[in-house]
PDB file of C-alpha atoms in Angstrom:
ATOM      1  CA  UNK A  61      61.630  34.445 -22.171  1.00 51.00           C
ATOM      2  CA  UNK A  62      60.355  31.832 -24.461  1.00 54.00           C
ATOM      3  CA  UNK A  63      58.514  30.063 -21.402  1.00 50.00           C
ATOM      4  CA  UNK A  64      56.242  33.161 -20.435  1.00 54.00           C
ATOM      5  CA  UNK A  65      54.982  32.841 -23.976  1.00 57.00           C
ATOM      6  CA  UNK A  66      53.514  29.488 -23.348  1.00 60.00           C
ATOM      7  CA  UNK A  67      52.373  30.307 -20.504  1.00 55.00           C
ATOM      8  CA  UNK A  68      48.686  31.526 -21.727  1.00 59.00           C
ATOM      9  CA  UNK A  69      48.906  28.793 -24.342  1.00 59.00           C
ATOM     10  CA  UNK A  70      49.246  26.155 -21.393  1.00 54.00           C
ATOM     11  CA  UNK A  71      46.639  27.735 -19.386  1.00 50.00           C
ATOM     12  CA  UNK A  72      44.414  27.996 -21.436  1.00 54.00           C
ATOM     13  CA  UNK A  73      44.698  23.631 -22.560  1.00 50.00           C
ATOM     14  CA  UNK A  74      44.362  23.221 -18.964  1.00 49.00           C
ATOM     15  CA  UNK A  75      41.504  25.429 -18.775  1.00 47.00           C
ATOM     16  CA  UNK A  76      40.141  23.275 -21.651  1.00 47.00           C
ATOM     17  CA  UNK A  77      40.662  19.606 -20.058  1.00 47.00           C
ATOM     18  CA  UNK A  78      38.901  20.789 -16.454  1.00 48.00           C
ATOM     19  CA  UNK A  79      35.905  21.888 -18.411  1.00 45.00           C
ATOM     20  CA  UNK A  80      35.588  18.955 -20.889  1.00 49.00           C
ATOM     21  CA  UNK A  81      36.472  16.949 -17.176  1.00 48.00           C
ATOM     22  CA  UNK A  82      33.696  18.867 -15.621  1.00 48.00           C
ATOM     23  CA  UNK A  83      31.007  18.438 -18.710  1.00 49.00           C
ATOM     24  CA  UNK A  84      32.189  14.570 -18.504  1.00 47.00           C
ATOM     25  CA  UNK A  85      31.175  14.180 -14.738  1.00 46.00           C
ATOM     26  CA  UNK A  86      27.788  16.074 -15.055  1.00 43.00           C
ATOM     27  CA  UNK A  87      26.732  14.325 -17.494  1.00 44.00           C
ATOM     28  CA  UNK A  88      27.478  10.977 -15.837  1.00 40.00           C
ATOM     29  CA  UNK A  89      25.707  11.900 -12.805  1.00 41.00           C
ATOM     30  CA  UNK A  90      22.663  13.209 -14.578  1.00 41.00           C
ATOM     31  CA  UNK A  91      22.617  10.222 -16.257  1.00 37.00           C
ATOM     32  CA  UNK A  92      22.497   7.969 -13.177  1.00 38.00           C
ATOM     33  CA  UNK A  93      19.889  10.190 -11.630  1.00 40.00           C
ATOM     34  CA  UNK A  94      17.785   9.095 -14.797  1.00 39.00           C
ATOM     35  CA  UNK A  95      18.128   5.765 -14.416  1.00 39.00           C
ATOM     36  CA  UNK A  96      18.074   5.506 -10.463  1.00 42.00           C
ATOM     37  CA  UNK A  97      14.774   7.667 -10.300  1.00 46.00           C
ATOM     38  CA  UNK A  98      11.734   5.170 -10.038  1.00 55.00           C
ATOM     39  CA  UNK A  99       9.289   5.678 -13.339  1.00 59.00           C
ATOM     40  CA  UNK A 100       5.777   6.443 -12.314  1.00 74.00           C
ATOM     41  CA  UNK A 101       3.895   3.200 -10.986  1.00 93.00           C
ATOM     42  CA  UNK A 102       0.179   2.521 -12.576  1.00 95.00           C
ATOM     43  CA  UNK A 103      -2.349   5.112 -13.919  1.00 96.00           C
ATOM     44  CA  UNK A 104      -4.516   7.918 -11.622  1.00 97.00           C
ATOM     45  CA  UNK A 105      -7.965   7.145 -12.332  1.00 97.00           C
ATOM     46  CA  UNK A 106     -10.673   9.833 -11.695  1.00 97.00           C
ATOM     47  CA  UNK A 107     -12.113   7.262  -9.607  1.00 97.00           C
ATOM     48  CA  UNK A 108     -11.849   7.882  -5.334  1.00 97.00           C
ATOM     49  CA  UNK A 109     -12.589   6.743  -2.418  1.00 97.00           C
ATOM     50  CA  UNK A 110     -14.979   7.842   0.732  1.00 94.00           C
ATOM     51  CA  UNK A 111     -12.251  10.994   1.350  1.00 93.00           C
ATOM     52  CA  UNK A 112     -11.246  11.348  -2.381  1.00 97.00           C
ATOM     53  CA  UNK A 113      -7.803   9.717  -2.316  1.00 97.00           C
ATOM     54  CA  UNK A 114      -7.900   8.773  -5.969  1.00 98.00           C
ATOM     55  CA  UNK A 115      -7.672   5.183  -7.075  1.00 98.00           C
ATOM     56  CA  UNK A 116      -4.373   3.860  -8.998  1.00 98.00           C
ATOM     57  CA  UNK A 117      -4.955   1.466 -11.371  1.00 98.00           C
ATOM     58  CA  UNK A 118      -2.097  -1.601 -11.661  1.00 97.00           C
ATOM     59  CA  UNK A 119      -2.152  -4.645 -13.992  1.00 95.00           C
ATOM     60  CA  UNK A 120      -4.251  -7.788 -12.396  1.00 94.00           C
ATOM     61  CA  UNK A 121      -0.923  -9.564 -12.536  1.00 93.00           C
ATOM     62  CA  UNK A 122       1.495  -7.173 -10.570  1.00 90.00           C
ATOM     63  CA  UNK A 123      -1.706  -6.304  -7.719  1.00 96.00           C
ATOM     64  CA  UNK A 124      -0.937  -7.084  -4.421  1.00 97.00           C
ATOM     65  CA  UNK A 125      -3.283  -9.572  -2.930  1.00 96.00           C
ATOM     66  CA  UNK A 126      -5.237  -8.998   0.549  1.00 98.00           C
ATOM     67  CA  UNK A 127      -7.124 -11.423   2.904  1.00 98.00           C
ATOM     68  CA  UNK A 128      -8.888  -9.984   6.229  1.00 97.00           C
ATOM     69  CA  UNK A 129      -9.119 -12.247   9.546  1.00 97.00           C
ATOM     70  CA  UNK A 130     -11.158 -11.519  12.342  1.00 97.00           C
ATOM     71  CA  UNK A 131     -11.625 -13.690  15.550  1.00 96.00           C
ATOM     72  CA  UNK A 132     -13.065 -12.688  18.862  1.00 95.00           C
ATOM     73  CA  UNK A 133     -10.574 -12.413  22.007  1.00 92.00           C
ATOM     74  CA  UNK A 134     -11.246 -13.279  25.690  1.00 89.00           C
ATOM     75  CA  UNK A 135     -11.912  -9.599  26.355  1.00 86.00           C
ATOM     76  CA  UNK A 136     -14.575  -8.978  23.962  1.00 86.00           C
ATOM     77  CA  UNK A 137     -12.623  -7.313  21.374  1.00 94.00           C
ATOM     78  CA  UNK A 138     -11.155  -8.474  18.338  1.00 97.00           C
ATOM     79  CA  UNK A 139      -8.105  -9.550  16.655  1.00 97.00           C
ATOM     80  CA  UNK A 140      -7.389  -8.480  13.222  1.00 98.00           C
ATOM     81  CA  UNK A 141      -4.987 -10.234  10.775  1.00 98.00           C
ATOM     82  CA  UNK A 142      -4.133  -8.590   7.268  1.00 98.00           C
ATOM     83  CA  UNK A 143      -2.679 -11.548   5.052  1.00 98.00           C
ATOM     84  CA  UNK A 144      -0.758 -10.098   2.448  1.00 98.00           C
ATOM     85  CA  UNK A 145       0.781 -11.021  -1.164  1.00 97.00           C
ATOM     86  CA  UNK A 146       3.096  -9.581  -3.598  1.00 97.00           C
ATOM     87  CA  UNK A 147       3.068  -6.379  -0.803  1.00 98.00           C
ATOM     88  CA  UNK A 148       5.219  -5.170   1.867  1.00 98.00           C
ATOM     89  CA  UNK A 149       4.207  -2.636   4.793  1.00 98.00           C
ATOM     90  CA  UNK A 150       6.318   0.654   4.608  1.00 98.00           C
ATOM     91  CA  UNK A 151       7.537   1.974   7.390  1.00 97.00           C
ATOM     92  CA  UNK A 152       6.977   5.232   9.282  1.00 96.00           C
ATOM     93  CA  UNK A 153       8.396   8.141   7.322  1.00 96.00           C
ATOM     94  CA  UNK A 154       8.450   6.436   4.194  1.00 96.00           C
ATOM     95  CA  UNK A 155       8.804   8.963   1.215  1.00 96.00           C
ATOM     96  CA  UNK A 156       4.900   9.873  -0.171  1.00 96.00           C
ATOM     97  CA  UNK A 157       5.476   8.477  -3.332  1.00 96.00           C
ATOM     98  CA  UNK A 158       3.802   5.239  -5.220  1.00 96.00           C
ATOM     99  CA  UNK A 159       5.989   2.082  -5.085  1.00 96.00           C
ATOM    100  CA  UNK A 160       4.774  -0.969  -6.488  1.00 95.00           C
ATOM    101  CA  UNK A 161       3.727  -3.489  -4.358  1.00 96.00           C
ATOM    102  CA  UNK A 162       4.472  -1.032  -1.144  1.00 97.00           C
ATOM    103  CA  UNK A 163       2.100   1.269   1.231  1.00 98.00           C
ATOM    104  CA  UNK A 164       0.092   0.588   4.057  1.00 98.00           C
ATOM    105  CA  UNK A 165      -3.701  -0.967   5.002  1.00 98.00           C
ATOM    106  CA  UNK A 166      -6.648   1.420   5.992  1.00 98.00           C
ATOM    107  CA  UNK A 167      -8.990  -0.486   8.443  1.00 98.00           C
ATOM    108  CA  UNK A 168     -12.614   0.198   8.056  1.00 98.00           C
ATOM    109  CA  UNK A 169     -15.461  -0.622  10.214  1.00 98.00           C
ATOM    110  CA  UNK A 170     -18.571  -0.576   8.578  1.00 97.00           C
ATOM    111  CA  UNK A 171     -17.287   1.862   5.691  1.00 97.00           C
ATOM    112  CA  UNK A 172     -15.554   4.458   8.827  1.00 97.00           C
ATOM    113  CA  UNK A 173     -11.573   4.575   8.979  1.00 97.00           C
ATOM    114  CA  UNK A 174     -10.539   2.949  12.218  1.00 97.00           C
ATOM    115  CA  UNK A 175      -7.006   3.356  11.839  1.00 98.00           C
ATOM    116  CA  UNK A 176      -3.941   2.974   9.286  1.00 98.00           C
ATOM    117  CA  UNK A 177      -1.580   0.105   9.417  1.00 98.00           C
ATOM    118  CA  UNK A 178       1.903  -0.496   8.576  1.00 98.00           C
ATOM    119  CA  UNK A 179       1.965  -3.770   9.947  1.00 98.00           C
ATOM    120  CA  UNK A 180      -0.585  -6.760   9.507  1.00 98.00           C
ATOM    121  CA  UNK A 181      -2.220  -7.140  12.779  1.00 97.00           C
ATOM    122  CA  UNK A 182      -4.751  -4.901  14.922  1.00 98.00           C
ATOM    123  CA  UNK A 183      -6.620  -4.857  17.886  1.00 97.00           C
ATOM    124  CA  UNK A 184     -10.566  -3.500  17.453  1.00 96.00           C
ATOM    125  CA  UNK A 185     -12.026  -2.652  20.905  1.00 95.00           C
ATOM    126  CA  UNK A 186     -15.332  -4.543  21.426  1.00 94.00           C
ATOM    127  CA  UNK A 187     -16.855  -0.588  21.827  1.00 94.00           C
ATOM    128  CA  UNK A 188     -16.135  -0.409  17.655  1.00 95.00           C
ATOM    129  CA  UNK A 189     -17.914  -3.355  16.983  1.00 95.00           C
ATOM    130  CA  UNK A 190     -21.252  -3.214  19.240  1.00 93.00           C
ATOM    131  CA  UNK A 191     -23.751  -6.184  19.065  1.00 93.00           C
ATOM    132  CA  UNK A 192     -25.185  -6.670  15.229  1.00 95.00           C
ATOM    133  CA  UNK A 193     -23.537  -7.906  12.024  1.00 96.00           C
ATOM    134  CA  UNK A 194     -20.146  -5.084  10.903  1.00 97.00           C
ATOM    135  CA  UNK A 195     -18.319  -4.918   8.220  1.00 98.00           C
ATOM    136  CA  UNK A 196     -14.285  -5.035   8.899  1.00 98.00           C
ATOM    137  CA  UNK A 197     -12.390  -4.134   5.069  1.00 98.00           C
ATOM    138  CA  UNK A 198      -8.371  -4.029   5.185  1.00 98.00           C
ATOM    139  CA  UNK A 199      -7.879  -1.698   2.207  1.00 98.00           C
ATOM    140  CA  UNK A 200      -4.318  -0.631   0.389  1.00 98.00           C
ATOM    141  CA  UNK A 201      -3.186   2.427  -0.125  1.00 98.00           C
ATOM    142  CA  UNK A 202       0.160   3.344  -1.830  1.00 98.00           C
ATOM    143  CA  UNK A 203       2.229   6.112   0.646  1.00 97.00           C
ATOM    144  CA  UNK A 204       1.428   8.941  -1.899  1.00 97.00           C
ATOM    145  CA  UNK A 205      -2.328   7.998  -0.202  1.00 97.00           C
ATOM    146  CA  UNK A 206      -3.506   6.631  -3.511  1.00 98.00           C
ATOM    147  CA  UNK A 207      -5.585   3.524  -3.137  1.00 98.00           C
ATOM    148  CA  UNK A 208      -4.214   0.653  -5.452  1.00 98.00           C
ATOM    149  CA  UNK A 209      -7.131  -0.194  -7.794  1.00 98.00           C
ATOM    150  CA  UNK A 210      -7.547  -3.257 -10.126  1.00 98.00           C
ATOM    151  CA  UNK A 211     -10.234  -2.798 -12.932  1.00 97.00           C
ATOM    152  CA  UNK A 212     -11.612  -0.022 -11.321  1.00 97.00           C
ATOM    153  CA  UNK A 213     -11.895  -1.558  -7.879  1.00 97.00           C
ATOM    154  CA  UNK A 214     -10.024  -0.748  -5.030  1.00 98.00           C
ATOM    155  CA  UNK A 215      -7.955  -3.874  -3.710  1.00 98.00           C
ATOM    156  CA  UNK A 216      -9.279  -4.282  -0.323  1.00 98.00           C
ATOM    157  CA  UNK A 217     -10.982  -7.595   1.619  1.00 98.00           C
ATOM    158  CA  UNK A 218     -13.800  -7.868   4.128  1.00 98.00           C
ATOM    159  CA  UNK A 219     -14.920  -9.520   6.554  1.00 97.00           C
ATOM    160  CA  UNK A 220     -18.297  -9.943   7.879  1.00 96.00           C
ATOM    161  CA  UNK A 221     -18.821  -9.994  11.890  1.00 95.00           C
ATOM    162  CA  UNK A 222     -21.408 -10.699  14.101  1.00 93.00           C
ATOM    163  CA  UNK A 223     -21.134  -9.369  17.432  1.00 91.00           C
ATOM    164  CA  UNK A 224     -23.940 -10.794  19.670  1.00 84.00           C
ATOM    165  CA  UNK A 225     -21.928 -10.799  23.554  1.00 67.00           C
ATOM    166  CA  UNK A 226     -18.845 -12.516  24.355  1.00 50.00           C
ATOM    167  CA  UNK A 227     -19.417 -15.919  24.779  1.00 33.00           C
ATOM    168  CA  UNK A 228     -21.084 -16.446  21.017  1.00 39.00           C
ATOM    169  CA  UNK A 229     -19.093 -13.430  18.989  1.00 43.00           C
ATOM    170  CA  UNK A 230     -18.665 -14.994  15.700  1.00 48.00           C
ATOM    171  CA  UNK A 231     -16.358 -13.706  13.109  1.00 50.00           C
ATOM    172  CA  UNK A 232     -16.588 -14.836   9.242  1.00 49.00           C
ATOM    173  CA  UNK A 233     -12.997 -14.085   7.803  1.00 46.00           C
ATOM    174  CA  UNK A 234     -12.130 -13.547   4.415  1.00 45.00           C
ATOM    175  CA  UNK A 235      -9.978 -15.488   2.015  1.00 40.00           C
ATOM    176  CA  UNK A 236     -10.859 -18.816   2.969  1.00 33.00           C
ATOM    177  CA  UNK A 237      -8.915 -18.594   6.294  1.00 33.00           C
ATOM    178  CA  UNK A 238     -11.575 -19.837   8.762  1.00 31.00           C
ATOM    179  CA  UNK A 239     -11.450 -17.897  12.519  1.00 34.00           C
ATOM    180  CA  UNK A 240     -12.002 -20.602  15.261  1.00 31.00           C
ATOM    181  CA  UNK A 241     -15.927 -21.661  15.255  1.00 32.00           C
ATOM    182  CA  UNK A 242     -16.833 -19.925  12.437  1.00 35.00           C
ATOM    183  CA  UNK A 243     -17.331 -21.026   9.132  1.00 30.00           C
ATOM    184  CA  UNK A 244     -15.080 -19.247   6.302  1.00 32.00           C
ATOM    185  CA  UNK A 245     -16.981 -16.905   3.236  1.00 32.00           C
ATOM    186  CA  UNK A 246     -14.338 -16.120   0.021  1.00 33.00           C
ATOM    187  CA  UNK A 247     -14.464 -12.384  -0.969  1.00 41.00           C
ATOM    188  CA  UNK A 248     -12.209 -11.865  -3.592  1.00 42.00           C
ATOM    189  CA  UNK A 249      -9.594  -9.440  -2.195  1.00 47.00           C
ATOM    190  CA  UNK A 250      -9.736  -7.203  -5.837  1.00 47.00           C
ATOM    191  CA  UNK A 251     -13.576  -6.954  -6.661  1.00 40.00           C
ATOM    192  CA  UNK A 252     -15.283  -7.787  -3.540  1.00 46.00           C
ATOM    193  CA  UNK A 253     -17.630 -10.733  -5.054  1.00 41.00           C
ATOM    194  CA  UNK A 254     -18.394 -13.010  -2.137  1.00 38.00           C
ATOM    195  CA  UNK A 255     -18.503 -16.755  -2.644  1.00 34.00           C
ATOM    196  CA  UNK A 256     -17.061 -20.215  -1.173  1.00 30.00           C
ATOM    197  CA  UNK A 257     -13.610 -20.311  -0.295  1.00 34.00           C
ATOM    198  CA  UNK A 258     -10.970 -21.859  -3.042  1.00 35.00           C
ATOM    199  CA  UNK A 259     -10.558 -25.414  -2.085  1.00 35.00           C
TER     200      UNK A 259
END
C-alpha cells in the first residue's frame, strides 16, 4: 500500500522535470532564433527613385562598388558588363529582404528600366539605343527593392554611348575600363561626378 501513496508524489516530480525540460529547450531555441535572425542592414531614407523604391543608406566603407561597360557588337547591338565590388548577384527567389552587399542591378537607358539583372552581363538590342548619344546606368538595388544609397546618392554607374550606325558605334565605359576604340571617362560609381579615369 505504501507505493500507491507515492505514486502522486512521483508524478507529480516528473511532471515538474518535463516542464522545467520543456522551459529549458524553448528558451534555447528562442535564443538562437535571436541571434541567427539578420539585424536590419542601413537606414530608409525618405529619399526614392524614378518609381519610389526608397533609397537605403550604408556607410561609404561597407558600399558595394559598380563600374558599367558598354561596347558595340557585330550586330549592331550592345554588350553590357556590370563590374562589381564588395557585392554578389542574388539569385532568383531570393527572400525580399536587405542583405548587405547582396541584390541585383537595374539597367537604365536614358533614365527608362530596360531590365533587372542578377548576373553581370546584358545584351541591349541596337532598337534601345537608336542613333544619338544614351545614357546606359547599372544601378543596385537590395531584394527588398530598396536602392543602396551612399550620402544620399544612389550607387549606380553610367556610361555614355554614341550610337551613330554600325561601323563607327562608339561606347565610353565607366570606371576607367576602356571598350575597344573608345576612349575611357571615370564616373564615380557612388555620386555620379564624371572625370578622368584613376591611373
Amino acid at each position: 500500500m505504501s507505493w500507491t501513496r507515492g505514486l502522486p508524489g512521483a508524478l507529480a516530480v516528473c511532471v515538474l522535470l518535463l516542464v522545467a525540460a520543456a522551459g529549458c529547450g524553448t528558451g534555447e531555441a528562442h535564443e538562437q532564433r535571436e541571434t541567427g535572425s539578420p539585424s536590419p542592414v542601413g537606414k530608409i531614407l525618405d529619399d526614392t527613385d524614378e518609381s519610389g523604391r526608397h533609397y537605403r543608406e550604408i556607410d561609404k566603407r561597407q558600399a558595394p562598388d559598380v563600374g558599367t561597360v558598354v561596347t558595340p557588337d557585330r550586330a549592331g547591338g550592345w554588350d553590357v558588363r556590370i563590374d562589381v565590388h564588395r557585392f554578389r548577384f542574388s539569385r532568383a527567389g531570393t527572400a525580399a529582404r536587405a542583405v548587405a552587399g547582396h541584390g541585383l542591378a537595374y539597367l537604365f537607358v536614358d533614365g527608362h528600366l530596360v531590365t533587372r539583372l542578377r548576373t553581370p552581363a546584358y545584351h541591349l538590342p541596337a532598337r534601345l539605343v537608336p542613333h544619338g548619344t544614351h545614357h546606359i546606368t547599372a544601378r543596385l538595388y537590395a531584394d527588398d527593392g530598396t536602392v543602396w544609397a551612399v550620402h544620399g546618392k544612389p550607387v549606380e554607374s553610367t556610361a555614355d554611348v554614341t550610337a551613330s550606325g554600325a561601323e563607327t558605334a562608339k561606347a565610353t565605359p565607366t570606371a576607367g575600363v576602356p571598350a575597344t576604340g573608345a576612349s575611357p571617362v571615370h564616373t564615380d560609381a557612388v555620386t555620379g561626378d564624371r572625370g578622368t579615369p584613376p591611373g
